[in-house]
Coordinates of C-alpha atoms in Angstrom, one line a residue:
X32 CA 19.6 -6.3 -26.8
X33 CA 22.9 -6.5 -24.9
X34 CA 22.0 -4.0 -21.5
X35 CA 19.8 -6.5 -21.4
X36 CA 21.6 -9.6 -20.1
X37 CA 22.1 -9.2 -16.8
X38 CA 17.8 -9.4 -16.5
X39 CA 17.9 -12.3 -18.7
X40 CA 20.6 -14.1 -16.3
X41 CA 18.6 -13.0 -13.2
X42 CA 15.8 -14.8 -14.4
X43 CA 18.1 -17.8 -15.4
X44 CA 19.4 -17.7 -12.2
X45 CA 15.8 -18.1 -10.3
X46 CA 14.5 -20.5 -13.1
X47 CA 18.4 -22.8 -11.7
X48 CA 16.9 -22.2 -8.0
X49 CA 19.8 -20.1 -7.0
X50 CA 19.0 -18.3 -4.2
X51 CA 17.7 -14.3 -5.3
X52 CA 19.8 -12.0 -3.4
X53 CA 22.9 -14.6 -4.7
X54 CA 21.7 -13.8 -8.0
X55 CA 21.1 -10.4 -7.9
X56 CA 25.0 -10.0 -7.0
X57 CA 25.4 -12.2 -10.0
X58 CA 23.6 -11.0 -12.6
X59 CA 25.2 -6.9 -11.4
X60 CA 28.4 -8.0 -11.4
X61 CA 28.2 -9.8 -14.5
X62 CA 27.4 -5.7 -16.2
X63 CA 29.8 -4.2 -14.5
X64 CA 32.0 -6.4 -15.1
X65 CA 31.7 -7.6 -18.6
X66 CA 29.1 -5.0 -19.6
X67 CA 30.3 -2.4 -18.8
X68 CA 34.1 -2.0 -18.0
X69 CA 34.2 1.7 -17.3
X70 CA 32.7 2.0 -13.9
X71 CA 35.3 -0.3 -11.2
X72 CA 33.6 -2.9 -9.2
X73 CA 34.7 -1.4 -6.1
X74 CA 31.7 1.8 -6.0
X75 CA 29.3 -2.0 -6.4
X76 CA 31.2 -2.6 -3.3
X77 CA 31.1 0.7 -1.6
X78 CA 26.9 0.4 -2.9
X79 CA 26.7 -3.2 -1.3
X80 CA 28.1 -1.4 1.8
X81 CA 25.4 1.6 2.4
X82 CA 23.0 0.3 1.3
X83 CA 22.2 -1.5 4.8
X84 CA 22.9 1.4 7.0
X85 CA 19.8 2.8 6.8
X86 CA 18.8 4.2 9.7
X87 CA 14.3 3.2 9.2
X88 CA 15.9 -0.1 7.9
X89 CA 15.9 -1.1 11.7
X90 CA 12.8 -1.2 11.6
X91 CA 12.7 -5.0 9.9
X92 CA 14.9 -6.8 13.0
X93 CA 12.9 -5.3 14.8
X94 CA 9.7 -5.5 14.6
X95 CA 11.0 -9.7 13.5
X96 CA 11.8 -10.1 16.8
X97 CA 9.2 -9.0 17.9
X98 CA 6.9 -11.1 16.3
X99 CA 9.7 -14.5 17.2
X100 CA 9.3 -12.8 20.6
X101 CA 5.1 -12.7 20.4
X102 CA 6.0 -17.0 19.9
X103 CA 6.7 -17.5 23.2
X104 CA 4.9 -15.2 25.7
X105 CA 1.8 -16.0 25.6
X106 CA 1.0 -13.3 23.3
X107 CA 0.2 -15.4 20.7
X108 CA -1.7 -18.3 22.3
X109 CA -4.5 -15.1 24.6
X110 CA -4.7 -13.9 20.1
X111 CA -5.6 -17.1 19.6
X112 CA -8.1 -16.9 22.2
X113 CA -10.0 -13.7 20.9
X114 CA -10.2 -15.7 17.1
X115 CA -11.9 -18.5 18.8
X116 CA -14.0 -17.5 21.3
X117 CA -15.1 -14.9 18.4
X118 CA -15.7 -17.6 15.7
X119 CA -15.4 -20.6 16.7
X120 CA -19.6 -21.1 16.8
X121 CA -19.2 -20.4 13.0
X122 CA -20.1 -23.1 10.4
X123 CA -15.6 -24.3 10.0
X124 CA -15.5 -22.5 13.1
X125 CA -11.3 -24.1 13.1
X126 CA -11.0 -22.1 9.4
X127 CA -13.4 -19.3 10.8
X128 CA -10.5 -18.5 13.6
X129 CA -7.5 -19.8 11.2
X130 CA -7.9 -16.5 8.5
X131 CA -9.1 -14.0 12.2
X132 CA -6.1 -14.8 13.9
X133 CA -3.7 -14.4 10.7
X134 CA -5.2 -10.6 10.6
X135 CA -4.4 -9.8 14.8
X136 CA -0.9 -11.4 14.2
X137 CA -0.7 -8.9 11.2
X138 CA -0.8 -6.2 14.0
X139 CA 2.0 -7.3 15.5
X140 CA 4.8 -10.4 13.0
X141 CA 4.3 -8.8 9.9
X142 CA 5.1 -11.8 8.0
X143 CA 2.9 -14.4 5.0
X144 CA 5.9 -17.3 6.3
X145 CA 6.4 -17.0 10.7
X146 CA 2.0 -16.2 10.9
X147 CA 2.3 -19.3 8.1
X148 CA 4.4 -21.7 10.1
X149 CA 3.2 -20.6 13.3
X150 CA -0.1 -21.7 12.6
X151 CA 0.9 -25.2 10.8
X152 CA 2.6 -26.1 13.6
X153 CA -1.0 -24.6 15.9
X154 CA -3.8 -25.0 14.5
X155 CA -3.6 -27.3 11.4
X156 CA -3.0 -30.2 13.8
X157 CA -5.7 -29.6 15.6
X158 CA -7.9 -29.3 12.4
X159 CA -6.8 -32.5 11.0
X160 CA -7.9 -34.1 14.4
X161 CA -11.8 -32.8 14.4
X162 CA -12.1 -34.0 10.4
X163 CA -9.9 -30.7 8.3
X164 CA -8.2 -32.6 4.9
X165 CA -4.4 -32.4 5.3
X166 CA -4.5 -30.7 2.2
X167 CA -7.8 -27.9 3.2
X168 CA -5.7 -27.1 6.6
X169 CA -2.7 -26.2 4.9
X170 CA -4.2 -24.3 2.1
X171 CA -6.3 -21.8 3.9
X172 CA -3.5 -20.9 6.6
X173 CA -1.9 -20.2 3.4
X174 CA -4.1 -17.8 1.8
X175 CA -5.4 -16.7 5.1
X176 CA -1.1 -15.6 6.1
X177 CA -1.6 -13.3 3.0
X178 CA -3.8 -11.3 5.4
X179 CA -0.4 -11.1 7.8
X180 CA 2.0 -8.9 5.6
X181 CA -0.9 -6.6 4.9
X182 CA -2.0 -5.6 8.4
X183 CA 0.5 -3.4 9.9
X184 CA 3.3 -3.1 10.5
X185 CA 3.5 -5.8 8.1
X186 CA 7.1 -5.4 6.8
X187 CA 6.5 -5.2 2.7
X188 CA 4.5 -2.4 3.9
X189 CA 8.1 -1.2 5.4
X190 CA 10.0 -1.8 2.6
X191 CA 8.0 -0.2 -0.4
X192 CA 7.9 3.5 2.3
X193 CA 11.5 3.0 1.8
X194 CA 11.1 2.6 -1.4
X195 CA 8.3 4.9 -2.8
X196 CA 9.6 7.9 0.2
X197 CA 5.9 8.1 0.9
X198 CA 5.0 8.1 4.7
X199 CA 5.4 4.6 6.5
X200 CA 2.1 6.3 9.1
X201 CA 0.0 6.6 5.9
X202 CA 1.0 2.5 4.2
X203 CA 0.7 1.6 7.7
X204 CA -2.8 3.3 8.2
X205 CA -4.0 2.6 4.6
X206 CA -3.0 -1.3 4.5
X207 CA -6.5 -1.8 7.3
X208 CA -8.7 -1.4 4.8
X209 CA -7.7 -4.2 2.5
X210 CA -7.0 -6.6 5.0
X211 CA -9.8 -6.5 6.8
X212 CA -11.5 -6.8 3.5
X213 CA -9.3 -10.2 2.8
X214 CA -9.9 -11.5 6.0
X215 CA -14.4 -10.8 5.4
X216 CA -14.1 -12.4 1.6
X217 CA -11.1 -15.0 3.5
X218 CA -14.3 -16.2 6.1
X219 CA -16.8 -15.9 3.4
X220 CA -15.4 -18.2 0.6
X221 CA -14.5 -20.6 3.7
X222 CA -18.2 -20.6 5.2
X223 CA -19.8 -22.3 2.5
X224 CA -16.8 -24.2 1.7
X225 CA -17.6 -26.2 5.3
X226 CA -21.2 -26.1 4.4
X227 CA -20.9 -28.0 1.4
X228 CA -18.0 -31.0 3.7
X229 CA -19.9 -30.6 7.0
X230 CA -17.2 -28.7 8.2
X231 CA -18.6 -28.7 12.1
X232 CA -18.0 -25.3 14.3
X233 CA -16.3 -25.9 17.7
X234 CA -18.1 -24.1 19.6
X235 CA -22.5 -25.3 19.9
X236 CA -23.5 -21.4 20.5
X237 CA -22.6 -17.9 20.6
X238 CA -20.3 -17.0 23.3
X239 CA -22.1 -15.1 25.4
X240 CA -21.2 -11.5 26.0
X241 CA -19.7 -12.2 29.5
X242 CA -17.6 -14.6 28.3
X243 CA -15.8 -12.5 25.7
X244 CA -15.7 -9.6 27.5
X245 CA -13.4 -11.8 30.0
X246 CA -11.2 -13.0 27.0
X247 CA -10.7 -9.5 25.1
X248 CA -9.4 -8.9 29.4
X249 CA -7.5 -11.8 29.1
X250 CA -6.0 -10.7 26.1
X251 CA -6.0 -6.6 26.6
X252 CA -1.7 -6.9 26.3
X253 CA -2.1 -8.7 23.9
X254 CA -4.6 -6.3 21.4
X255 CA -3.0 -2.9 23.2
X256 CA 0.2 -3.5 21.0
X257 CA -0.8 -2.7 17.6
X258 CA -3.3 0.2 18.7
X259 CA -0.6 1.2 20.7
X260 CA 2.1 1.4 17.5
X261 CA -0.1 3.5 15.7
X262 CA -1.4 5.5 17.8
X263 CA 1.9 5.7 19.5
X264 CA 3.7 6.8 15.1
X265 CA -0.1 9.2 15.0
X266 CA 1.4 11.6 17.4
X267 CA 4.4 11.9 16.5
X268 CA 5.4 9.3 19.6
X269 CA 7.8 7.6 18.1
X270 CA 10.0 6.5 14.3
X271 CA 8.2 3.4 12.7
X272 CA 12.3 2.0 13.4
X273 CA 11.5 3.2 16.9
X274 CA 8.5 1.1 17.1
X275 CA 9.6 -1.7 16.2
X276 CA 12.4 -1.3 19.4
X277 CA 9.8 -0.3 21.7
X278 CA 7.6 -3.3 20.4
X279 CA 9.9 -5.4 21.5
X280 CA 10.4 -4.6 24.7
X281 CA 6.9 -4.7 25.1
X282 CA 6.5 -8.2 24.2
X283 CA 9.1 -9.2 27.0
X284 CA 7.9 -7.3 30.0
X285 CA 4.0 -8.9 29.1
X286 CA 6.4 -12.0 28.3
X287 CA 7.8 -11.9 31.9
X288 CA 6.2 -9.8 34.0
X289 CA 2.4 -10.7 33.0
X290 CA 1.4 -13.2 31.8
X291 CA 4.7 -15.6 33.0
X292 CA 6.0 -18.1 30.7
X293 CA 9.0 -15.7 28.6
X294 CA 11.4 -17.4 30.0
X295 CA 15.2 -17.3 29.6
X296 CA 16.8 -19.9 27.5
X297 CA 13.4 -19.5 25.2
X298 CA 15.7 -16.5 23.8
X299 CA 18.2 -18.8 22.3
X300 CA 15.7 -19.6 19.5
X301 CA 14.1 -15.3 19.8
X302 CA 18.1 -14.6 18.6
X303 CA 18.4 -16.9 16.2
X304 CA 14.3 -17.0 14.7
X305 CA 15.3 -13.1 14.4
X306 CA 19.3 -13.6 12.8
X307 CA 17.4 -15.7 10.0
X308 CA 15.0 -13.6 9.3
X309 CA 16.5 -10.8 9.3
X310 CA 19.5 -12.1 6.8
X311 CA 17.1 -13.3 4.7
X312 CA 15.5 -9.9 4.1
X313 CA 18.3 -7.8 4.2
X314 CA 20.6 -9.9 1.2
X315 CA 17.5 -9.4 -0.8
X316 CA 17.4 -5.1 -0.4
X317 CA 20.7 -5.0 -0.8
X318 CA 20.8 -7.2 -3.4
X319 CA 18.5 -6.1 -5.5
X320 CA 19.7 -2.2 -3.7
X321 CA 23.1 -3.4 -5.5
X322 CA 21.1 -4.5 -9.3
X323 CA 19.0 -0.9 -9.3
X324 CA 22.5 0.6 -9.8
X325 CA 22.5 -1.1 -12.7
X326 CA 18.8 -0.9 -14.0
X327 CA 19.8 2.7 -13.7
X328 CA 22.8 3.2 -15.2
X329 CA 21.1 1.9 -18.6
X330 CA 17.6 4.0 -17.5
X331 CA 15.5 0.5 -17.9
X332 CA 12.8 2.2 -15.3
X333 CA 12.9 5.6 -17.7
X334 CA 12.3 3.1 -20.8
X335 CA 10.1 0.5 -19.2
X336 CA 7.9 3.7 -18.4
X337 CA 8.2 5.0 -22.1
X338 CA 6.9 2.0 -23.2
X339 CA 3.6 1.8 -21.1
X340 CA 2.9 5.7 -21.4
X341 CA 2.9 4.9 -25.0
X342 CA 1.3 2.1 -25.6
X343 CA -1.9 3.4 -22.6
X344 CA -1.8 6.9 -20.2
X345 CA -4.9 6.0 -18.9
X346 CA -3.8 5.2 -15.3
X347 CA -6.8 2.1 -14.5
X348 CA -6.0 0.1 -17.7
X349 CA -1.2 1.0 -16.5
X350 CA -2.8 -0.8 -13.1
X351 CA -4.4 -3.9 -14.5
X352 CA -0.9 -4.6 -16.7
X353 CA 0.9 -4.0 -13.4
X354 CA -1.6 -6.2 -12.1
X355 CA -1.2 -9.0 -14.7
X356 CA 2.4 -8.7 -14.7
X357 CA 2.9 -8.7 -10.9
X358 CA 0.8 -11.7 -10.6
X359 CA 3.3 -13.2 -13.3
X360 CA 6.2 -12.5 -11.9
X361 CA 5.1 -13.2 -8.9
X362 CA 4.9 -17.4 -9.4
X363 CA 8.4 -17.3 -9.8
X364 CA 10.5 -14.6 -7.5
X365 CA 9.7 -14.6 -4.2
X366 CA 6.9 -11.6 -2.9
X367 CA 9.4 -8.9 -1.3
X368 CA 11.8 -9.7 -4.1
X369 CA 9.3 -8.8 -6.4
X370 CA 8.5 -5.8 -4.9
X371 CA 11.9 -4.7 -4.3
X372 CA 13.0 -5.5 -7.7
X373 CA 9.7 -3.9 -9.9
X374 CA 8.7 -0.9 -6.9
X375 CA 11.1 1.3 -8.7
X376 CA 10.8 0.5 -12.2
X377 CA 6.9 1.0 -11.7
X378 CA 6.2 3.8 -8.9
X379 CA 7.7 6.5 -11.5
X380 CA 5.5 5.6 -13.7
X381 CA 1.8 5.3 -11.9
X382 CA 3.0 8.3 -10.0
X383 CA 3.0 10.0 -13.6
X384 CA -0.5 8.7 -14.7
X385 CA -1.6 10.3 -11.6
X386 CA -1.7 7.3 -9.2
X387 CA -1.4 8.1 -5.6
X388 CA 1.8 6.1 -4.1
X389 CA 0.1 4.8 -1.1
X390 CA -2.2 2.9 -3.2
X391 CA -0.4 1.9 -5.3
X392 CA 2.5 0.2 -3.2
X393 CA -0.9 -1.5 -1.4
X394 CA -2.0 -2.7 -4.8
X395 CA 2.2 -4.4 -5.3
X396 CA 2.1 -5.9 -1.4
X397 CA -2.8 -7.2 -2.5
X398 CA -0.2 -8.5 -6.0
X399 CA 2.6 -10.2 -4.5
X400 CA 0.6 -11.7 -1.5
X401 CA -1.0 -13.6 -4.4
X402 CA 1.5 -14.8 -5.2
X403 CA 2.9 -16.9 -2.8
X404 CA 0.2 -19.3 -3.0
X405 CA 0.6 -19.5 -6.9
X406 CA 2.6 -22.2 -8.3
X407 CA 5.5 -23.1 -9.5
X408 CA 7.2 -20.6 -6.4
X409 CA 5.1 -19.4 -3.8
X410 CA 7.0 -19.5 -0.6
X411 CA 3.8 -19.8 1.6
X412 CA 2.1 -22.4 -0.5
X413 CA 6.0 -23.8 -0.2
X414 CA 5.8 -23.7 3.3
X415 CA 2.6 -25.3 4.3
X416 CA 3.2 -28.2 2.1
X417 CA 7.0 -28.8 3.2
X418 CA 5.4 -28.2 7.1
X419 CA 1.8 -30.6 6.8
X420 CA 3.3 -32.8 4.1
X421 CA 0.4 -32.6 0.9
X422 CA 1.8 -32.8 -2.4
X423 CA 1.5 -29.2 -4.2
X424 CA -1.1 -30.4 -6.6
X425 CA -3.4 -31.1 -4.2
X426 CA -2.6 -28.1 -2.0
X427 CA -3.3 -25.4 -5.5
X428 CA -6.8 -27.9 -5.7
X429 CA -8.1 -26.8 -2.8
X430 CA -6.6 -23.1 -2.5
X431 CA -7.8 -22.3 -6.1
X432 CA -12.0 -20.6 -4.3
X433 CA -9.2 -18.9 -1.6
X434 CA -7.1 -17.6 -4.3
X435 CA -9.8 -16.0 -6.7
X436 CA -11.1 -14.6 -3.7
X437 CA -8.4 -12.2 -3.5
X438 CA -7.7 -11.6 -6.2
X439 CA -11.5 -10.2 -6.2
X440 CA -10.4 -8.1 -3.4
X441 CA -7.7 -7.3 -5.6
X442 CA -10.0 -6.0 -7.8
X443 CA -12.0 -4.2 -5.8
X444 CA -8.7 -2.6 -4.3
X445 CA -7.8 -2.0 -8.0
X446 CA -10.8 0.3 -9.0
X447 CA -11.2 2.0 -6.2
X448 CA -8.9 3.8 -4.4
X449 CA -11.3 6.1 -2.2
X450 CA -11.7 3.0 -0.1
X451 CA -8.2 2.7 0.2
X452 CA -6.7 6.2 0.4
X453 CA -9.8 7.1 3.1
X454 CA -8.3 5.9 6.4
X455 CA -4.9 8.0 5.3
X456 CA -6.3 11.6 3.9
X457 CA -7.8 12.2 7.4
X458 CA -3.4 12.2 9.0

């Protein structure tokens, strides 16, 4: 029982709303100072420092900065134009634009919270003007933002690749099918809700081929970015970390010289957003790495693996159990932190049962994105509710159809691994 005290302390700190990284540090130091007194605390401090000295982790600040630059360079507005011309004629036009824009943003920003914040400021005011309720607008914004980290170059895809020691390129390519499935399923759900409530399209008729081609031509440089990142890594021109740096330079060049909307004065805000986003993610990663020292010392992953394999040796039953665990944990812990903590515990067992680690990673990521929409601590839920200023209970009521829709996608992703692995296996 003594060896489980740090885990108990961790969850107690979570419930008292202590920031996740500090809760992880506190639990770890509690173990090595008061329980395992044979280990020098200096070793833990060394792990703390060394865990941040990873070349692949540099991809995270680069892609966060690329997403920030994108919002000031005119790339976001071009992507919104593409979404509008393709879906504006559908029932619930602006809500459909919301979903498609999140999908397009996934290839650039890779952050659910960044996408949700941007759409809350750009799309939600326009939706409320056109008769959509604030609660529905917040709900579809949060639900559609769950797509963004699944479409490459999602930050969670990079983090999982490092944890599981799998190819980042394979994880990126594996994200396309579930990301598109989430997009299509949410658009279908929006259609039925809009039909029932009378939410009108924003365009009277479908855009002509000439109009679509004109918008696509204007947005070519914005749409080329995700394609260029994937092809560059696939053909070996650059690593994922170098891809992040190239994405930043690309967005800056496009913003300055092609769209001419990026100004020098914007860089103060860009740097602030990058530093804040990076520090939040990196502190969680470092905290989870340090906490992992305790888990490995006490052989917790091995014990959990033994328990699960004694409970069932069927890989699909194992995936059901993992999904239930992740859905529950996602209600209390931010998705990225949940994955960083739980992935090292679950991956060895998954691999021993014959589950492809790429497939398992996609299952985990889709799952924790759903957790971001659920009370009491869903991150996208809190973000959209605070910006749009709606009550959480009203948000949950409006978001429930979208949560159910995404759960159906999760079931498909879980039990049809061939859909996920088809593209990565072509590499």
